[in-house]
Tab-separated table of C-alpha atoms in Angstrom:
chain	number	residue	atom	x	y	z
A	19	MET	CA	12.422	5.483	-24.630
A	20	ASP	CA	13.108	8.899	-23.089
A	21	ASP	CA	14.158	8.499	-19.440
A	22	ASN	CA	13.338	12.142	-18.666
A	23	ARG	CA	9.644	12.117	-19.514
A	24	THR	CA	7.331	14.189	-17.336
A	25	ALA	CA	3.575	14.726	-17.074
A	26	GLU	CA	3.829	17.238	-19.916
A	27	SER	CA	5.172	14.452	-22.151
A	28	PHE	CA	1.729	12.831	-21.933
A	29	GLY	CA	-0.232	16.006	-22.583
A	30	TYR	CA	-0.876	16.910	-18.941
A	31	LYS	CA	-0.166	20.144	-17.112
A	32	GLN	CA	2.286	19.915	-14.201
A	33	GLU	CA	0.038	21.022	-11.314
A	34	LEU	CA	1.445	19.136	-8.321
A	35	LYS	CA	4.558	20.533	-6.607
A	36	ARG	CA	7.758	18.703	-7.625
A	37	VAL	CA	9.536	19.004	-4.267
A	38	LEU	CA	10.195	15.467	-2.938
A	39	SER	CA	13.778	14.225	-2.588
A	40	PHE	CA	14.919	10.595	-2.674
A	41	LYS	CA	14.997	10.580	1.146
A	42	ASP	CA	11.431	11.895	1.230
A	43	LEU	CA	10.317	9.040	-1.033
A	44	ILE	CA	12.023	6.469	1.221
A	45	PHE	CA	10.433	7.878	4.359
A	46	TYR	CA	7.024	8.129	2.680
A	47	GLY	CA	7.197	4.476	1.616
A	48	LEU	CA	8.351	3.312	5.035
A	49	VAL	CA	5.685	5.303	6.870
A	50	PHE	CA	3.055	3.952	4.465
A	51	MET	CA	4.253	0.366	5.020
A	52	ALA	CA	5.083	1.022	8.702
A	53	PRO	CA	8.115	-1.096	9.722
A	54	ILE	CA	6.403	-1.744	13.062
A	55	SER	CA	3.305	-3.152	11.365
A	56	CYS	CA	4.783	-6.618	11.899
A	57	MET	CA	4.290	-5.976	15.627
A	58	ILE	CA	0.706	-4.832	15.088
A	59	PHE	CA	-0.079	-7.860	12.887
A	60	PHE	CA	1.901	-10.390	14.950
A	61	GLY	CA	-1.140	-11.742	16.790
A	62	LEU	CA	-3.285	-12.092	13.663
A	63	LEU	CA	-0.559	-13.696	11.518
A	64	SER	CA	0.534	-16.061	14.283
A	65	THR	CA	-2.965	-17.394	14.846
A	66	VAL	CA	-3.838	-17.702	11.137
A	67	SER	CA	-0.513	-19.401	10.263
A	68	SER	CA	-0.420	-21.590	13.406
A	69	GLY	CA	2.800	-19.971	14.583
A	70	HIS	CA	4.463	-19.434	11.177
A	71	ALA	CA	4.327	-15.651	10.893
A	72	VAL	CA	8.023	-15.471	9.905
A	73	LEU	CA	7.512	-17.858	7.006
A	74	ALA	CA	4.387	-15.943	5.954
A	75	TYR	CA	6.492	-12.789	5.634
A	76	VAL	CA	9.122	-14.633	3.584
A	77	ILE	CA	6.474	-15.823	1.110
A	78	ALA	CA	4.878	-12.373	0.992
A	79	PHE	CA	8.250	-10.773	0.268
A	80	VAL	CA	8.904	-13.178	-2.619
A	81	ALA	CA	5.523	-12.250	-4.085
A	82	VAL	CA	6.255	-8.562	-3.603
A	83	ALA	CA	9.816	-8.677	-4.974
A	84	PHE	CA	8.745	-9.629	-8.511
A	85	THR	CA	6.074	-6.950	-8.528
A	86	ALA	CA	8.294	-4.274	-6.947
A	87	VAL	CA	10.648	-4.536	-9.913
A	88	GLY	CA	7.626	-4.183	-12.205
A	89	TYR	CA	6.392	-1.055	-10.450
A	90	GLY	CA	9.865	0.452	-10.816
A	91	GLU	CA	9.944	-0.300	-14.531
A	92	MET	CA	6.515	1.219	-15.101
A	93	ALA	CA	7.307	4.299	-13.002
A	94	GLN	CA	10.162	5.036	-15.386
A	95	ALA	CA	7.999	4.454	-18.466
A	96	PHE	CA	5.016	6.450	-17.131
A	97	PRO	CA	5.988	8.883	-14.323
A	98	LEU	CA	2.361	9.799	-13.643
A	99	ALA	CA	0.369	10.229	-10.418
A	100	GLY	CA	-2.209	7.621	-11.484
A	101	SER	CA	0.196	4.713	-10.771
A	102	THR	CA	-1.496	1.328	-11.431
A	103	TYR	CA	-4.367	3.036	-13.240
A	104	SER	CA	-2.029	4.906	-15.592
A	105	TYR	CA	0.265	1.927	-16.210
A	106	THR	CA	-2.541	-0.444	-17.186
A	107	GLN	CA	-4.387	2.213	-19.147
A	108	ARG	CA	-1.406	3.036	-21.341
A	109	SER	CA	0.173	-0.410	-21.582
A	110	VAL	CA	-2.755	-2.816	-21.829
A	111	ASP	CA	-6.010	-0.993	-22.621
A	112	PRO	CA	-7.762	2.214	-21.456
A	113	HIS	CA	-10.821	0.236	-20.286
A	114	ALA	CA	-8.630	-2.167	-18.315
A	115	GLY	CA	-6.854	0.847	-16.812
A	116	PHE	CA	-10.031	2.045	-15.164
A	117	VAL	CA	-10.728	-1.410	-13.719
A	118	ALA	CA	-7.131	-1.589	-12.413
A	119	GLY	CA	-7.423	1.814	-10.747
A	120	TRP	CA	-10.754	0.863	-9.209
A	121	LEU	CA	-9.336	-2.389	-7.819
A	122	VAL	CA	-6.307	-0.773	-6.207
A	123	LEU	CA	-8.594	1.817	-4.605
A	124	LEU	CA	-10.162	-1.058	-2.654
A	125	ASP	CA	-6.777	-1.500	-0.994
A	126	TYR	CA	-6.381	2.243	-0.396
A	127	PHE	CA	-9.897	2.515	1.034
A	128	ALA	CA	-9.456	-0.382	3.439
A	129	LEU	CA	-5.860	-0.039	4.725
A	130	PRO	CA	-6.442	3.140	6.769
A	131	MET	CA	-9.549	1.578	8.254
A	132	ILE	CA	-7.650	-1.355	9.715
A	133	VAL	CA	-4.775	0.740	11.085
A	134	ASN	CA	-7.292	3.198	12.491
A	135	LEU	CA	-9.156	0.410	14.247
A	136	THR	CA	-5.883	-0.914	15.659
A	137	SER	CA	-4.674	2.508	16.816
A	138	ALA	CA	-8.092	3.333	18.241
A	139	SER	CA	-8.159	-0.020	20.094
A	140	TYR	CA	-4.883	0.818	21.826
A	141	MET	CA	-6.143	4.299	22.731
A	142	ASN	CA	-9.309	2.725	24.086
A	143	ALA	CA	-7.131	0.473	26.250
A	144	PHE	CA	-5.546	3.607	27.744
A	145	PHE	CA	-8.828	5.553	27.970
A	146	PRO	CA	-11.689	2.983	28.062
A	147	GLN	CA	-14.294	5.669	28.719
A	148	VAL	CA	-13.810	6.982	25.150
A	149	PRO	CA	-15.303	4.683	22.445
A	150	ILE	CA	-13.004	3.187	19.817
A	151	TRP	CA	-14.813	4.891	16.922
A	152	VAL	CA	-14.255	8.333	18.470
A	153	TRP	CA	-10.489	7.820	18.457
A	154	GLY	CA	-10.640	6.507	14.895
A	155	VAL	CA	-12.518	9.561	13.637
A	156	LEU	CA	-10.118	11.883	15.462
A	157	PHE	CA	-7.081	10.266	13.804
A	158	ILE	CA	-8.703	10.557	10.373
A	159	LEU	CA	-9.404	14.254	10.906
A	160	ILE	CA	-5.755	14.826	11.851
A	161	CYS	CA	-4.583	13.062	8.665
A	162	THR	CA	-7.052	14.979	6.515
A	163	PHE	CA	-5.836	18.313	7.880
A	164	ILE	CA	-2.180	17.461	7.160
A	165	ASN	CA	-2.840	16.130	3.642
A	166	TYR	CA	-5.081	19.099	2.844
A	167	ARG	CA	-2.182	21.425	3.623
A	168	GLY	CA	-0.048	19.852	0.892
A	169	ILE	CA	2.709	17.336	0.252
A	170	GLU	CA	5.427	19.335	2.049
A	171	MET	CA	3.584	19.169	5.373
A	172	THR	CA	2.824	15.498	4.732
A	173	SER	CA	6.520	14.827	4.126
A	174	LYS	CA	7.550	16.568	7.364
A	175	ALA	CA	5.016	14.525	9.325
A	176	ASP	CA	6.326	11.339	7.661
A	177	ASN	CA	9.901	12.113	8.738
A	178	PHE	CA	8.857	12.662	12.365
A	179	MET	CA	6.847	9.436	12.502
A	180	MET	CA	9.647	7.454	10.876
A	181	PHE	CA	12.148	8.380	13.571
A	182	ILE	CA	9.722	7.297	16.316
A	183	MET	CA	9.153	3.926	14.653
A	184	ILE	CA	12.899	3.344	14.224
A	185	ALA	CA	13.355	4.015	17.945
A	186	LEU	CA	10.776	1.347	18.863
A	187	ILE	CA	12.330	-1.236	16.521
A	188	VAL	CA	15.811	-0.708	17.959
A	189	ILE	CA	14.560	-0.811	21.563
A	190	PHE	CA	12.554	-3.977	20.937
A	191	ILE	CA	15.416	-5.870	19.268
A	192	VAL	CA	17.871	-4.902	22.027
A	193	LEU	CA	15.464	-5.943	24.804
A	194	ALA	CA	14.442	-9.135	22.998
A	195	VAL	CA	18.066	-10.203	22.442
A	196	ARG	CA	18.817	-9.530	26.116
A	197	TYR	CA	15.747	-11.532	27.164
A	198	VAL	CA	16.738	-14.473	24.964
A	199	VAL	CA	20.367	-14.469	26.125
A	200	VAL	CA	19.633	-14.019	29.828
A	201	GLY	CA	16.818	-16.561	29.728
A	202	GLY	CA	18.962	-19.126	27.959
A	203	ILE	CA	16.466	-19.451	25.111
A	204	ALA	CA	17.912	-21.329	22.130
A	205	MET	CA	17.773	-19.495	18.785
A	206	THR	CA	16.260	-22.371	16.828
A	207	THR	CA	14.417	-22.543	13.507
A	208	THR	CA	11.125	-23.414	15.230
A	209	PRO	CA	9.711	-19.863	14.822
A	210	ILE	CA	10.309	-20.281	11.089
A	211	TYR	CA	9.111	-23.865	10.657
A	212	ASN	CA	7.454	-26.092	13.235
A	213	PRO	CA	6.368	-29.467	11.764
A	214	ALA	CA	4.067	-30.084	14.734
A	215	THR	CA	1.787	-27.142	13.843
A	216	PHE	CA	2.515	-26.514	10.161
A	217	ALA	CA	-0.541	-26.286	7.863
A	218	PHE	CA	-0.083	-25.121	4.289
A	219	PRO	CA	-3.570	-23.559	3.773
A	220	GLY	CA	-3.143	-21.477	6.923
A	221	LEU	CA	0.324	-20.387	5.825
A	222	ILE	CA	-0.949	-19.218	2.428
A	223	ALA	CA	-3.858	-17.379	4.062
A	224	ALA	CA	-1.390	-15.674	6.421
A	225	ALA	CA	0.907	-14.773	3.513
A	226	GLY	CA	-2.053	-13.124	1.794
A	227	ILE	CA	-2.576	-11.007	4.904
A	228	ALA	CA	1.167	-10.345	5.269
A	229	ILE	CA	1.075	-8.780	1.808
A	230	VAL	CA	-0.804	-5.921	3.484
A	231	ASN	CA	2.371	-4.964	5.347
A	232	PHE	CA	4.239	-4.516	2.055
A	233	LEU	CA	1.613	-2.597	0.130
A	234	GLY	CA	3.060	0.854	0.780
A	235	PHE	CA	5.765	0.507	-1.863
A	236	ASP	CA	3.206	0.945	-4.658
A	237	GLY	CA	2.065	4.156	-2.987
A	238	ILE	CA	5.475	5.662	-3.784
A	239	THR	CA	4.596	5.581	-7.489
A	240	THR	CA	1.612	7.878	-6.899
A	241	LEU	CA	4.144	10.622	-6.089
A	242	SER	CA	5.827	10.426	-9.509
A	243	GLU	CA	4.720	13.938	-10.430
A	244	GLU	CA	6.017	15.337	-7.124
A	245	ALA	CA	9.462	13.679	-7.081
A	246	LYS	CA	12.358	15.928	-8.047
A	247	ASP	CA	14.205	13.281	-10.059
A	248	GLY	CA	11.291	11.458	-11.676
A	249	GLY	CA	10.887	7.780	-12.476
A	250	LYS	CA	14.411	6.472	-11.853
A	251	LYS	CA	14.426	7.630	-8.232
A	252	ILE	CA	10.926	6.237	-7.766
A	253	ALA	CA	12.141	2.834	-9.011
A	254	LEU	CA	15.161	2.835	-6.689
A	255	ALA	CA	13.091	3.990	-3.705
A	256	ILE	CA	10.688	1.061	-4.206
A	257	LEU	CA	13.489	-1.511	-4.073
A	258	VAL	CA	15.175	0.095	-1.055
A	259	VAL	CA	11.930	0.316	0.920
A	260	CYS	CA	10.920	-3.286	0.170
A	261	GLY	CA	14.350	-4.554	1.221
A	262	ILE	CA	14.327	-2.620	4.495
A	263	GLN	CA	10.812	-3.765	5.309
A	264	ALA	CA	11.555	-7.425	4.650
A	265	VAL	CA	14.605	-7.435	6.943
A	266	VAL	CA	12.759	-5.641	9.755
A	267	PHE	CA	9.660	-7.853	9.481
A	268	ILE	CA	11.600	-11.107	9.540
A	269	VAL	CA	13.984	-10.123	12.367
A	270	VAL	CA	11.324	-8.592	14.638
A	271	THR	CA	8.826	-11.419	14.075
A	272	TYR	CA	11.482	-14.072	14.669
A	273	PHE	CA	12.443	-12.623	18.060
A	274	ALA	CA	8.795	-12.056	18.995
A	275	ALA	CA	8.081	-15.735	18.284
A	276	LEU	CA	11.125	-16.791	20.345
A	277	VAL	CA	9.930	-14.755	23.306
A	278	TYR	CA	6.274	-15.839	22.955
A	279	PRO	CA	6.192	-19.196	21.133
A	280	ASP	CA	2.669	-20.291	22.104
A	281	TYR	CA	0.407	-18.694	19.496
A	282	THR	CA	-2.636	-20.425	21.055
A	283	ALA	CA	-2.241	-18.206	24.117
A	284	ILE	CA	-3.009	-15.070	22.072
A	285	SER	CA	-6.504	-14.076	23.188
A	286	ASP	CA	-6.939	-10.967	21.031
A	287	PRO	CA	-5.085	-10.914	17.672
A	288	ALA	CA	-5.442	-7.127	17.412
A	289	THR	CA	-3.357	-6.594	20.573
A	290	GLY	CA	-1.338	-9.832	20.503
A	291	PHE	CA	1.986	-8.022	20.744
A	292	LEU	CA	1.273	-6.459	24.143
A	293	PRO	CA	2.147	-9.568	26.229
A	294	ILE	CA	5.527	-9.723	24.442
A	295	ALA	CA	6.218	-6.035	25.086
A	296	THR	CA	5.374	-6.496	28.756
A	297	GLN	CA	7.432	-9.667	29.028
A	298	ILE	CA	10.685	-8.155	27.745
A	299	GLY	CA	10.293	-4.469	28.633
A	300	GLY	CA	7.907	-4.246	31.551
A	301	THR	CA	5.641	-1.233	32.003
A	302	PHE	CA	7.854	1.011	29.878
A	303	LEU	CA	7.544	-1.029	26.685
A	304	ARG	CA	3.913	-1.896	27.373
A	305	ILE	CA	3.135	1.837	27.240
A	306	PHE	CA	5.738	2.963	24.676
A	307	ALA	CA	4.907	0.293	22.061
A	308	PRO	CA	1.156	1.055	21.856
A	309	ALA	CA	1.955	4.787	21.777
A	310	VAL	CA	4.142	4.236	18.719
A	311	PHE	CA	1.501	1.935	17.192
A	312	ILE	CA	-0.923	4.833	17.446
A	313	VAL	CA	1.537	7.208	15.759
A	314	SER	CA	2.211	4.567	13.100
A	315	GLY	CA	-1.499	4.168	12.447
A	316	ILE	CA	-1.853	7.887	11.880
A	317	GLY	CA	1.191	7.775	9.578
A	318	THR	CA	-0.171	4.936	7.460
A	319	CYS	CA	-3.566	6.611	7.228
A	320	LEU	CA	-1.811	9.826	6.207
A	321	ALA	CA	0.214	8.124	3.475
A	322	THR	CA	-2.694	6.044	2.165
A	323	GLN	CA	-5.005	9.017	1.953
A	324	SER	CA	-2.300	10.891	0.068
A	325	ALA	CA	-1.740	8.005	-2.377
A	326	ALA	CA	-5.439	7.383	-3.027
A	327	SER	CA	-6.106	11.062	-3.664
A	328	ARG	CA	-3.399	10.973	-6.386
A	329	VAL	CA	-5.056	7.971	-8.048
A	330	PHE	CA	-8.377	9.840	-7.940
A	331	TYR	CA	-6.565	12.892	-9.320
A	332	GLY	CA	-5.210	10.911	-12.280
A	333	MET	CA	-8.620	9.394	-13.052
A	334	GLY	CA	-10.420	12.697	-12.616
A	335	ARG	CA	-7.890	14.470	-14.842
A	336	ASP	CA	-8.717	11.948	-17.553
A	337	LYS	CA	-12.449	12.502	-16.912
A	338	VAL	CA	-13.141	8.777	-16.487
A	339	ILE	CA	-14.646	9.680	-13.103
A	340	TRP	CA	-15.961	12.978	-11.725
A	341	SER	CA	-13.643	15.705	-13.048
A	342	LYS	CA	-13.729	17.527	-9.675
A	343	PHE	CA	-11.284	14.876	-8.420
A	344	ALA	CA	-8.677	16.685	-10.524
A	345	TYR	CA	-9.182	19.948	-8.641
A	346	ILE	CA	-5.937	21.200	-7.096
A	347	HIS	CA	-6.015	23.602	-4.168
A	348	PRO	CA	-4.623	26.923	-5.472
A	349	LYS	CA	-2.463	27.540	-2.394
A	350	TYR	CA	-1.506	24.093	-1.057
A	351	LYS	CA	-1.360	22.295	-4.446
A	352	SER	CA	-3.134	19.252	-3.001
A	353	PRO	CA	-5.900	17.190	-4.700
A	354	VAL	CA	-8.429	18.120	-2.052
A	355	THR	CA	-11.540	16.399	-3.463
A	356	GLY	CA	-9.928	12.961	-3.284
A	357	ILE	CA	-8.566	13.723	0.176
A	358	LEU	CA	-12.020	14.613	1.499
A	359	ILE	CA	-13.750	11.648	-0.189
A	360	MET	CA	-11.190	9.291	1.326
A	361	ALA	CA	-11.723	10.849	4.759
A	362	ALA	CA	-15.455	10.143	4.527
A	363	ALA	CA	-14.817	6.532	3.457
A	364	PHE	CA	-12.299	6.017	6.272
A	365	ILE	CA	-14.765	7.280	8.850
A	366	PHE	CA	-17.514	4.991	7.548
A	367	GLY	CA	-15.272	1.907	7.603
A	368	THR	CA	-13.821	2.700	11.022
A	369	ILE	CA	-17.292	2.920	12.543
A	370	PHE	CA	-19.164	0.126	10.739
A	371	LEU	CA	-16.734	-2.522	9.383
A	372	GLN	CA	-14.911	-5.332	11.191
A	373	TYR	CA	-11.173	-6.065	11.416
A	374	GLY	CA	-11.013	-9.386	9.531
A	375	PHE	CA	-13.324	-8.208	6.758
A	376	ILE	CA	-11.188	-5.117	6.150
A	377	ALA	CA	-7.960	-7.177	6.048
A	378	ASP	CA	-9.431	-9.353	3.271
A	379	MET	CA	-10.456	-6.270	1.279
A	380	ILE	CA	-6.919	-4.903	1.476
A	381	SER	CA	-5.346	-8.155	0.326
A	382	PHE	CA	-7.739	-8.602	-2.603
A	383	GLY	CA	-7.316	-5.039	-3.873
A	384	GLY	CA	-3.538	-4.996	-3.442
A	385	LEU	CA	-2.963	-8.370	-5.093
A	386	CYS	CA	-5.211	-7.463	-8.036
A	387	GLY	CA	-3.157	-4.295	-8.422
A	388	PHE	CA	-0.002	-6.427	-8.480
A	389	ILE	CA	-1.439	-8.567	-11.280
A	390	CYS	CA	-2.362	-5.477	-13.328
A	391	VAL	CA	1.104	-3.944	-13.001
A	392	ASN	CA	2.887	-7.190	-13.904
A	393	LEU	CA	0.597	-7.564	-16.917
A	394	SER	CA	1.453	-3.971	-17.874
A	395	VAL	CA	5.189	-4.681	-17.724
A	396	PHE	CA	4.846	-7.836	-19.839
A	397	THR	CA	2.654	-6.075	-22.408
A	398	PHE	CA	4.572	-2.791	-22.638
A	399	TYR	CA	8.120	-4.131	-22.744
A	400	PHE	CA	7.736	-7.579	-24.306
A	401	LEU	CA	4.529	-7.867	-26.345
A	402	LYS	CA	4.437	-4.327	-27.732
A	403	ARG	CA	8.226	-3.673	-27.484
A	404	ARG	CA	7.408	-0.051	-26.731
A	405	ALA	CA	10.770	0.583	-25.041
A	406	GLY	CA	12.644	-0.753	-28.080
A	407	SER	CA	14.420	-3.564	-26.277
A	408	TYR	CA	13.503	-5.766	-23.354
A	409	ASN	CA	15.157	-7.654	-20.511
A	410	VAL	CA	13.977	-11.274	-20.386
A	411	VAL	CA	14.305	-11.448	-16.579
A	412	LYS	CA	12.678	-8.115	-15.627
A	413	HIS	CA	10.139	-7.959	-18.439
A	414	VAL	CA	9.147	-11.606	-18.956
A	415	ILE	CA	10.110	-13.949	-16.105
A	416	PHE	CA	9.439	-11.604	-13.166
A	417	PRO	CA	6.015	-10.419	-14.433
A	418	ILE	CA	4.858	-13.988	-15.100
A	419	LEU	CA	5.996	-15.099	-11.639
A	420	GLY	CA	4.429	-12.004	-10.058
A	421	ILE	CA	1.088	-12.734	-11.725
A	422	ALA	CA	1.194	-16.416	-10.764
A	423	VAL	CA	2.099	-15.836	-7.103
A	424	SER	CA	-0.414	-12.998	-6.689
A	425	ALA	CA	-3.197	-15.059	-8.284
A	426	TYR	CA	-2.424	-17.996	-5.999
A	427	LEU	CA	-2.516	-15.768	-2.926
A	428	ILE	CA	-5.891	-14.373	-4.040
A	429	TYR	CA	-7.106	-17.962	-4.375
A	430	GLY	CA	-5.972	-18.609	-0.799
A	431	LEU	CA	-8.048	-15.748	0.633
A	432	GLY	CA	-11.356	-16.464	2.368
A	433	ASP	CA	-14.774	-16.666	0.748
A	434	ILE	CA	-15.783	-13.214	1.985
A	435	ALA	CA	-12.726	-11.675	0.306
A	436	HIS	CA	-13.634	-13.363	-2.975
A	437	ILE	CA	-17.277	-12.281	-2.817
A	438	VAL	CA	-16.585	-8.655	-1.912
A	439	GLY	CA	-13.575	-8.386	-4.210
A	440	PHE	CA	-15.287	-9.739	-7.304
A	441	ILE	CA	-18.384	-7.614	-6.647
A	442	TRP	CA	-16.083	-4.578	-6.465
A	443	MET	CA	-14.498	-5.657	-9.779
A	444	ALA	CA	-17.920	-6.210	-11.374
A	445	ILE	CA	-18.968	-2.667	-10.422
A	446	ALA	CA	-15.962	-1.278	-12.323
A	447	ILE	CA	-16.644	-3.413	-15.398
A	448	ILE	CA	-20.334	-2.450	-15.474
A	449	TYR	CA	-19.399	1.225	-15.054
A	450	VAL	CA	-16.954	1.091	-17.967
A	451	VAL	CA	-19.493	-0.630	-20.229
A	452	ILE	CA	-22.240	1.900	-19.430
A	453	ARG	CA	-19.961	4.941	-19.737
A	454	SER	CA	-18.565	3.640	-23.030
A	455	LYS	CA	-22.083	3.450	-24.449
A	456	THR	CA	-23.471	6.696	-23.006
A	457	SER	CA	-20.630	9.212	-22.583
A	458	PRO	CA	-18.970	10.854	-25.617
A	459	GLU	CA	-16.470	12.521	-23.258
A	460	PHE	CA	-15.459	9.154	-21.799
A	461	ASN	CA	-14.939	7.649	-25.254
A	462	GLU	CA	-13.043	10.721	-26.419
A	463	HIS	CA	-10.578	10.268	-23.589
A	464	LEU	CA	-10.097	6.587	-24.418
A	465	GLU	CA	-9.447	7.449	-28.056
A	466	ASN	CA	-7.000	10.200	-27.041
A	467	VAL	CA	-5.038	7.674	-24.989
A	468	ARG	CA	-4.970	5.219	-27.865
A	469	TYR	CA	-3.961	7.961	-30.305
A	470	SER	CA	-1.103	9.255	-28.119
A	471	GLU	CA	0.185	5.740	-27.614
A	472	ARG	CA	0.027	4.980	-31.356
A	473	LYS	CA	1.952	8.169	-32.108
A	474	GLU	CA	4.616	7.176	-29.576
A	475	GLU	CA	4.891	3.716	-31.089
A	476	GLU	CA	5.338	5.239	-34.545
A	477	ALA	CA	7.998	7.623	-33.201
């Protein structure tokens, strides 16, 4: 398999600007995943897991690790902007590819909504006279403007936001360590495992939510056509970002649980970190932390909107959805139709949907995307032997484990997540069936994909 394949290798025109360095990819992934998201989600995870947020992150990381390797492998095989959609389409089946892309869009639709609601809630705490939805809409408009102006402006914004988040993490850890030492608090394993409150169903439900905090790594693959060094750098960036996130999540959550061990005292899960910030850092941290949360929310919304618009771009380019999604702005080289559609969806969700419902949507869509990518790795490298040779660990064991863990976490989600998620999946399946029977253009694309893949296999 050629390691230097580009979009042109698959019959596409290179329209997006190939300007992103390895550092840009790292910062994009981190901003998307938001290292401080463990602070934002601390209240929710602590209450759902009965005080086992640290352990929930450990389980989530294990689930992500298998799949992260798979995303890296597929990014090298298919360095295309469509990410999960493209991988499944070209490895498993073109029909399945559409369903995979549709499922992962559920995650991309919902993630900015939840971070917008969180950021807007903190702004509302500062300025209660301004409704939460007004702040949410304002943040979305800011993100839309930046993404509309192209990937270079998006990358610069990512770098700025990353430095602010790093500052908060460092300040929190220093103040938390000082608080623990001065207060004579023992650094025990209770924040990791407390037999008095442990409940396995709650832990699994929390792990399914914790997956949300890791989902940004797959967004890196949507930038495959804009990365200077192609698939190999994408693969390495995924592993680096996941490793950094896991360490930050576990360390920060552990110290937060040491400082504030009584999860039953958390009155509002959305702002559950504020009492901890006040306890260890007084007024300064109580103001600085929410300010950074707000910046982080804008950053995640920015990155998610960018990633989703690239998935739309890939699907529109293939004409499996409205071809206008493939329109590239002549000056800014951004897929503006997808950017604007996502902005409208974000605004709707921010105004009308509720926090817990959105979190379940994110988990269902992200975990289904994980299953599709792991299935793609197993099929492409092992079943079809399209790369010539295969690695039994990376191409057989890891994908099977990734599918199993992701499926189990989906099973552990609530009833609402199952109902909404499977309805969303059914819509995609019905759409594919109808288009296959009524659209010659749709079928022509599917046959072109099959033909190009057969020719590659023969070569």
